[in-house]
PDB file of C-alpha atoms in Angstrom:
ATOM      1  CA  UNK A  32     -81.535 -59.533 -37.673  1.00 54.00           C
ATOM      2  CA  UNK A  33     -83.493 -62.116 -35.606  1.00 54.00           C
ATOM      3  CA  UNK A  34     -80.985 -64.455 -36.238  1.00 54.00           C
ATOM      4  CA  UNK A  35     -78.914 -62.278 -34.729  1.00 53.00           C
ATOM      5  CA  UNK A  36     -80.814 -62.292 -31.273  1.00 50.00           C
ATOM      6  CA  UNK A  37     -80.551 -66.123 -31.147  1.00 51.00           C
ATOM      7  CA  UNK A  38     -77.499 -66.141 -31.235  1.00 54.00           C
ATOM      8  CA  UNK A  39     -77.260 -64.840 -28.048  1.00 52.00           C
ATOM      9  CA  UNK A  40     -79.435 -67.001 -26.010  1.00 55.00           C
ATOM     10  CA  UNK A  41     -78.949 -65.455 -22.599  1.00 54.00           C
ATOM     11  CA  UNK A  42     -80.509 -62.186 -24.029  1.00 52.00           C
ATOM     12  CA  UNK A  43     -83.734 -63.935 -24.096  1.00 54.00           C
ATOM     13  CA  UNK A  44     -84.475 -63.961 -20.603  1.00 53.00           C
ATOM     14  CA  UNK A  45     -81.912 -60.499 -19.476  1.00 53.00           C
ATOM     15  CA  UNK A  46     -85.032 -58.493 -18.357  1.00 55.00           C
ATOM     16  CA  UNK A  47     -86.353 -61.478 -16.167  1.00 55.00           C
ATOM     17  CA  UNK A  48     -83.175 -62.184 -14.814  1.00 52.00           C
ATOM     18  CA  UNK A  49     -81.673 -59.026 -14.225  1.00 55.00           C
ATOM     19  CA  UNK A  50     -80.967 -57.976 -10.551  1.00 63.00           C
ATOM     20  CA  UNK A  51     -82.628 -54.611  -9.468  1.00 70.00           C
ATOM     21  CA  UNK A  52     -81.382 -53.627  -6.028  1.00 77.00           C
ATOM     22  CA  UNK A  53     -83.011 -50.669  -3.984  1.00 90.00           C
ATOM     23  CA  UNK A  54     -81.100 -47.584  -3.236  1.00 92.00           C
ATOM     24  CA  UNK A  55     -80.523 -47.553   0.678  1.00 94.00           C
ATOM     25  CA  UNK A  56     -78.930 -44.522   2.232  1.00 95.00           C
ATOM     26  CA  UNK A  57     -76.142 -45.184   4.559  1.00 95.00           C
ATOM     27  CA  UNK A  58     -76.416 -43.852   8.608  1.00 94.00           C
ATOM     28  CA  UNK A  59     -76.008 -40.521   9.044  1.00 95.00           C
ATOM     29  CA  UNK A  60     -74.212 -39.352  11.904  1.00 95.00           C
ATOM     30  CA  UNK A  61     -73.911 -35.315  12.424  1.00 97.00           C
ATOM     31  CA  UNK A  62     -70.835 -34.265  11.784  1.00 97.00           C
ATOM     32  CA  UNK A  63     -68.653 -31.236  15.146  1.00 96.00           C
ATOM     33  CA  UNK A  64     -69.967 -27.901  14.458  1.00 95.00           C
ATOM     34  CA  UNK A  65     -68.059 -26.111  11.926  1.00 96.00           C
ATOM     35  CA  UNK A  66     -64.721 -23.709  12.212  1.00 95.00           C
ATOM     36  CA  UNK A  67     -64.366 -20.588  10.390  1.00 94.00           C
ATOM     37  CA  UNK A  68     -60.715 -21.754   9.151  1.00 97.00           C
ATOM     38  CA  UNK A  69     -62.205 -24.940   7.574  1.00 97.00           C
ATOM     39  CA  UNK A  70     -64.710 -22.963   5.388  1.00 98.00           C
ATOM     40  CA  UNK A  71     -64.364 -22.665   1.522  1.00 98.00           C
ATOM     41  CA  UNK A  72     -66.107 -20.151  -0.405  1.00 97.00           C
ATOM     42  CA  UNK A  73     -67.741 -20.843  -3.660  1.00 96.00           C
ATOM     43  CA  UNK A  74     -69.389 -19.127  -6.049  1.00 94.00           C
ATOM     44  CA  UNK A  75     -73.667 -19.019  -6.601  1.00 94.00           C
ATOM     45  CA  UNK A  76     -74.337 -16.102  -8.875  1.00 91.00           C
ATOM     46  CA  UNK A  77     -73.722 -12.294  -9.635  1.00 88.00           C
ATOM     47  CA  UNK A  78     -77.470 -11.619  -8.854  1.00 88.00           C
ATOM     48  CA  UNK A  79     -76.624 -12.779  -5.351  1.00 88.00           C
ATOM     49  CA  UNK A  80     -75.468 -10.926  -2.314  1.00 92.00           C
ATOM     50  CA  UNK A  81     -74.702 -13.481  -0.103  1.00 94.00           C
ATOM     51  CA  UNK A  82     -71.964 -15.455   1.013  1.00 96.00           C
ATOM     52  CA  UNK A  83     -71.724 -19.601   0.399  1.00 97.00           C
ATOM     53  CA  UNK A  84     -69.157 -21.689   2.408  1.00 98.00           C
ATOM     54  CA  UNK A  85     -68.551 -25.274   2.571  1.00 98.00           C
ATOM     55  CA  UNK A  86     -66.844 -26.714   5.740  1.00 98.00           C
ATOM     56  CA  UNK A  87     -64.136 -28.653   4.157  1.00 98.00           C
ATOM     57  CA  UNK A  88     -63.547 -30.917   7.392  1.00 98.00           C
ATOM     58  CA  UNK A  89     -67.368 -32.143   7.492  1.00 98.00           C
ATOM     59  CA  UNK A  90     -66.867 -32.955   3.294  1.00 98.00           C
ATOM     60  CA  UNK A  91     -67.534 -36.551   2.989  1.00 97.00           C
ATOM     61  CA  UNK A  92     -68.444 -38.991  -0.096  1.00 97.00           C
ATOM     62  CA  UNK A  93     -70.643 -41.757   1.148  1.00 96.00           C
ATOM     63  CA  UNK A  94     -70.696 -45.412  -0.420  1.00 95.00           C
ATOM     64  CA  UNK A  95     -74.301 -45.078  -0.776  1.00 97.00           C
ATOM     65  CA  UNK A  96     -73.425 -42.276  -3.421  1.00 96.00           C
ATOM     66  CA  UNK A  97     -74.461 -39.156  -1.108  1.00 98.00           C
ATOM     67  CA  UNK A  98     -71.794 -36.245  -1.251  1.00 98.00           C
ATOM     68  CA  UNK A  99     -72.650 -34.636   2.914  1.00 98.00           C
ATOM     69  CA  UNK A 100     -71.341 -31.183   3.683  1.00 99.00           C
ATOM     70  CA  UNK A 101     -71.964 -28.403   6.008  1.00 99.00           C
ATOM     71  CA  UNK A 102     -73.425 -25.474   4.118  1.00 98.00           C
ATOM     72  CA  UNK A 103     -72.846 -21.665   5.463  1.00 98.00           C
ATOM     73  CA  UNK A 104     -74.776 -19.054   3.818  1.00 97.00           C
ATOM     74  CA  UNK A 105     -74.396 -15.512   5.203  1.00 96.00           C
ATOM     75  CA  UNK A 106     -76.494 -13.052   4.101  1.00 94.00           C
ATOM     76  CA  UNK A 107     -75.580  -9.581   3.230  1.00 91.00           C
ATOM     77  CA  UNK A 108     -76.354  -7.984   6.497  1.00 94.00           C
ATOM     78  CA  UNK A 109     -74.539 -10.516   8.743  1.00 93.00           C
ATOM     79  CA  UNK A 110     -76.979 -13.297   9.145  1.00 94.00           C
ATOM     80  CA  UNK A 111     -75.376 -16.819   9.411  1.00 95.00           C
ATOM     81  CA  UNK A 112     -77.440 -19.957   8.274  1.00 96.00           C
ATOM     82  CA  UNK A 113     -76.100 -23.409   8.830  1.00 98.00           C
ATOM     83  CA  UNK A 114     -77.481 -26.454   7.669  1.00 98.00           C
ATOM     84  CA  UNK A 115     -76.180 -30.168   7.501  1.00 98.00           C
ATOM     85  CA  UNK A 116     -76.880 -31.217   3.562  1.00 98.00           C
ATOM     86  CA  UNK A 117     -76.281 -34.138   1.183  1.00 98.00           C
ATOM     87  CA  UNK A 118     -76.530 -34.186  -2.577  1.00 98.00           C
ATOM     88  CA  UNK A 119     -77.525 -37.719  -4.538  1.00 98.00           C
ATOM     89  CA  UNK A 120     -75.895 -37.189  -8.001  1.00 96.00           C
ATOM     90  CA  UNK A 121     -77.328 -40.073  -9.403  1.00 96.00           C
ATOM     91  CA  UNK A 122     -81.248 -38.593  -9.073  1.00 97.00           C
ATOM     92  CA  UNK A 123     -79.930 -34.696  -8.794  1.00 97.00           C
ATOM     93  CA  UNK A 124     -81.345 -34.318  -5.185  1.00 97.00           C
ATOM     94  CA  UNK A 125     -80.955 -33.094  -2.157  1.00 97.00           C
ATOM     95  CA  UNK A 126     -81.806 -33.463   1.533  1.00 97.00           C
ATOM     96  CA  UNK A 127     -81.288 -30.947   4.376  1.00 97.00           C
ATOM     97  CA  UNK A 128     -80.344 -33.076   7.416  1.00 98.00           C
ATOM     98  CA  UNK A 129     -80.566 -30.316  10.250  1.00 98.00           C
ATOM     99  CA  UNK A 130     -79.642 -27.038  10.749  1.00 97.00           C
ATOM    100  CA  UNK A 131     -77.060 -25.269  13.139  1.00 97.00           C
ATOM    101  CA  UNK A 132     -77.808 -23.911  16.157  1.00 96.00           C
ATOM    102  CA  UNK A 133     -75.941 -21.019  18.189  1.00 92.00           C
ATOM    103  CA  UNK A 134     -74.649 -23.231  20.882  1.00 94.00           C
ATOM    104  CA  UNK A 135     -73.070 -25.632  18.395  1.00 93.00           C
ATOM    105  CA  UNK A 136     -75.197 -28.429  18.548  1.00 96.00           C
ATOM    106  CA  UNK A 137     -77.685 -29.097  15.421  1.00 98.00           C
ATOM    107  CA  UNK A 138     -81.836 -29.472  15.253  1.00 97.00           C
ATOM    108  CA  UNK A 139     -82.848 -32.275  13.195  1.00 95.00           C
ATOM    109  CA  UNK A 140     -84.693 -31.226   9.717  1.00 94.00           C
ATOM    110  CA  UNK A 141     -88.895 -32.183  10.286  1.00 93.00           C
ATOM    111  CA  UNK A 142     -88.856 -31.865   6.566  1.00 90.00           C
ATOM    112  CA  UNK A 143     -86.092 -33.929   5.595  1.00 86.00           C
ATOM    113  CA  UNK A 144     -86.923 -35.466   2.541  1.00 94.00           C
ATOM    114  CA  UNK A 145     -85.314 -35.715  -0.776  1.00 97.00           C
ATOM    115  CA  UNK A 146     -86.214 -32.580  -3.001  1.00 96.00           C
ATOM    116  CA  UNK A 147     -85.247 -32.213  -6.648  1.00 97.00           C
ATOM    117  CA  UNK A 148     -82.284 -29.606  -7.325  1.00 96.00           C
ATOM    118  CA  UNK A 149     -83.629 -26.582  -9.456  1.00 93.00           C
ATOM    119  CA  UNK A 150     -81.343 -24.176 -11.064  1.00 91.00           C
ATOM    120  CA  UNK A 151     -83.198 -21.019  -9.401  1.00 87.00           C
ATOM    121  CA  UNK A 152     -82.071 -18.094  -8.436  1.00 80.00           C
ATOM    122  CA  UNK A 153     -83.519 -18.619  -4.253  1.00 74.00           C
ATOM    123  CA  UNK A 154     -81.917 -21.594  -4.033  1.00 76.00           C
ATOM    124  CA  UNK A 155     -78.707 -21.854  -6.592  1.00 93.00           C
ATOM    125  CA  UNK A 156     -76.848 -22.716  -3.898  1.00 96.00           C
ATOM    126  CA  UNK A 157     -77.186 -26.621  -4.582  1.00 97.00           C
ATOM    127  CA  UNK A 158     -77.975 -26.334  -8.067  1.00 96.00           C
ATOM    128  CA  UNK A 159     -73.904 -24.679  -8.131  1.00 96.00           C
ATOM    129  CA  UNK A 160     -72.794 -27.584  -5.902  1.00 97.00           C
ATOM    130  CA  UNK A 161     -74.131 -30.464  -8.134  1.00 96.00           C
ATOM    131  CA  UNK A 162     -73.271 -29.077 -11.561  1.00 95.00           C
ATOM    132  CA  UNK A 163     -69.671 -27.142 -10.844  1.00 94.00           C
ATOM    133  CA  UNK A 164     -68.128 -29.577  -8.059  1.00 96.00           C
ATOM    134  CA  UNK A 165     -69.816 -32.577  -6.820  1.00 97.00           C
ATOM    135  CA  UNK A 166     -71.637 -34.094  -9.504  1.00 96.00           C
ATOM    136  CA  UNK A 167     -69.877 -32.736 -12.997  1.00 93.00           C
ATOM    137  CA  UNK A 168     -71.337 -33.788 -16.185  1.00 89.00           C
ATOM    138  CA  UNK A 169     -74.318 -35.815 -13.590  1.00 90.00           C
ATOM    139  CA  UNK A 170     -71.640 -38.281 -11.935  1.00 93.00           C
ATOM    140  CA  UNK A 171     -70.397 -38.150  -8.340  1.00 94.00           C
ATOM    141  CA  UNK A 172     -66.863 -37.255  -7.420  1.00 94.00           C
ATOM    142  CA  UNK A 173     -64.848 -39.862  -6.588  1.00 95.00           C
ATOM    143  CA  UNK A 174     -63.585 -39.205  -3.426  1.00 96.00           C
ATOM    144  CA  UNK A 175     -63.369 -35.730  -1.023  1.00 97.00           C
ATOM    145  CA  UNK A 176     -60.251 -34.920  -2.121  1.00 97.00           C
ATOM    146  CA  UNK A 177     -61.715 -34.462  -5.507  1.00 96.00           C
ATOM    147  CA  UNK A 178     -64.479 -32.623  -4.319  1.00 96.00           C
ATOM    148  CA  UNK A 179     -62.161 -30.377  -2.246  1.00 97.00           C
ATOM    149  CA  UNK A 180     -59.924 -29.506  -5.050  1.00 95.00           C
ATOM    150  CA  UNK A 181     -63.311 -28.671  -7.493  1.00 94.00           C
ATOM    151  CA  UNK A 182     -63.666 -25.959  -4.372  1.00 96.00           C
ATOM    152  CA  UNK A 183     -60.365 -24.815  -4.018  1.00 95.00           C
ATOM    153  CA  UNK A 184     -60.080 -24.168  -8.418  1.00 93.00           C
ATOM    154  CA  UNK A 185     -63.814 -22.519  -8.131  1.00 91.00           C
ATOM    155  CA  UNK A 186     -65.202 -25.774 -10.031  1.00 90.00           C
ATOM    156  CA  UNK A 187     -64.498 -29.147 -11.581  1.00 91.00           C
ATOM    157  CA  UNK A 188     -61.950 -29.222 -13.843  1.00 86.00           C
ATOM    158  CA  UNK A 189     -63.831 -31.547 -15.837  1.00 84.00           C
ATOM    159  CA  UNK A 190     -66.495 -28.389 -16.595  1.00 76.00           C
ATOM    160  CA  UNK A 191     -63.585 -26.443 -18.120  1.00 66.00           C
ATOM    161  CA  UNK A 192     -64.195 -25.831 -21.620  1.00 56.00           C
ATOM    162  CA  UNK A 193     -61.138 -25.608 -23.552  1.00 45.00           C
TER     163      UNK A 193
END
């Protein structure tokens, strides 16, 4: 066995020499208000009443690994809540960027940092989009259109258990 490791010489020194690069989000620019035509629905859980959209046209897959969407929750009585999110599959988090406001405009987030995604009932909402569309099995989507279509079917078609 240890004759094994020299043979490999550059194994010696791979922890020394390996390259660790620091995770760096990309610019993020708020995205036009969202359109009632451009919302999908998707599904949270039975035990909840409300309503979950994602604006389709504000969808985007960054190269720093951040999936960014407009989310729409409306409540049971009528109550609309808009927020400007992003989900890092890679460390299963997410960050609220800002939320909607009536005129159409957004309000930056004062608490925008990156907060693990729990699969809990008061917030299932991102828990649903990481594990059944944007992040299946832990790994990001490749591209919107992928993401898109794991909307449109109701999930990822790689979650389908045959």
């Amino acid at each position: 066995m240890c004759g094994a490791f020299f043979a490999f010489p550059a194994l010696a020194n791979f922890d020394e020499e390996y390259e660790t690069r620091q995770w760096q989000e990309i610019a993020v620019v708020l995205p036009a208000a969202p359109k009632q035509e451009s919302m999908l629905p998707f599904f949270v859980s039975a035990a909840s009443r409300n309503k979950f959209f994602v604006d389709s046209a504000s969808l985007s897959v960054g190269a720093d690994g951040v999936v960014r969407y407009i989310l729409l929750v409306e409540t049971h009585g009528g109550a609309r809540n808009v927020t400007y999110e992003g989900i890092r599959c890679a460390t299963r988090e997410r960050r609220i960027y800002a939320s909607g406001r009536h005129d159409g405009g957004w309000s930056k987030s004062r608490n925008n940092a990156w907060e693990r995604i729990r699969d809990i009932a008061p917030a299932r909402q991102h828990a649903a989009l990481f594990l059944d569309h944007f992040c299946p099995g832990g790994v990001i989507v490749r591209d919107e259109a992928e993401a898109l279509d794991a909307l449109r079917r109701g999930g990822h078609p790689s979650n389908i258990l045959w």
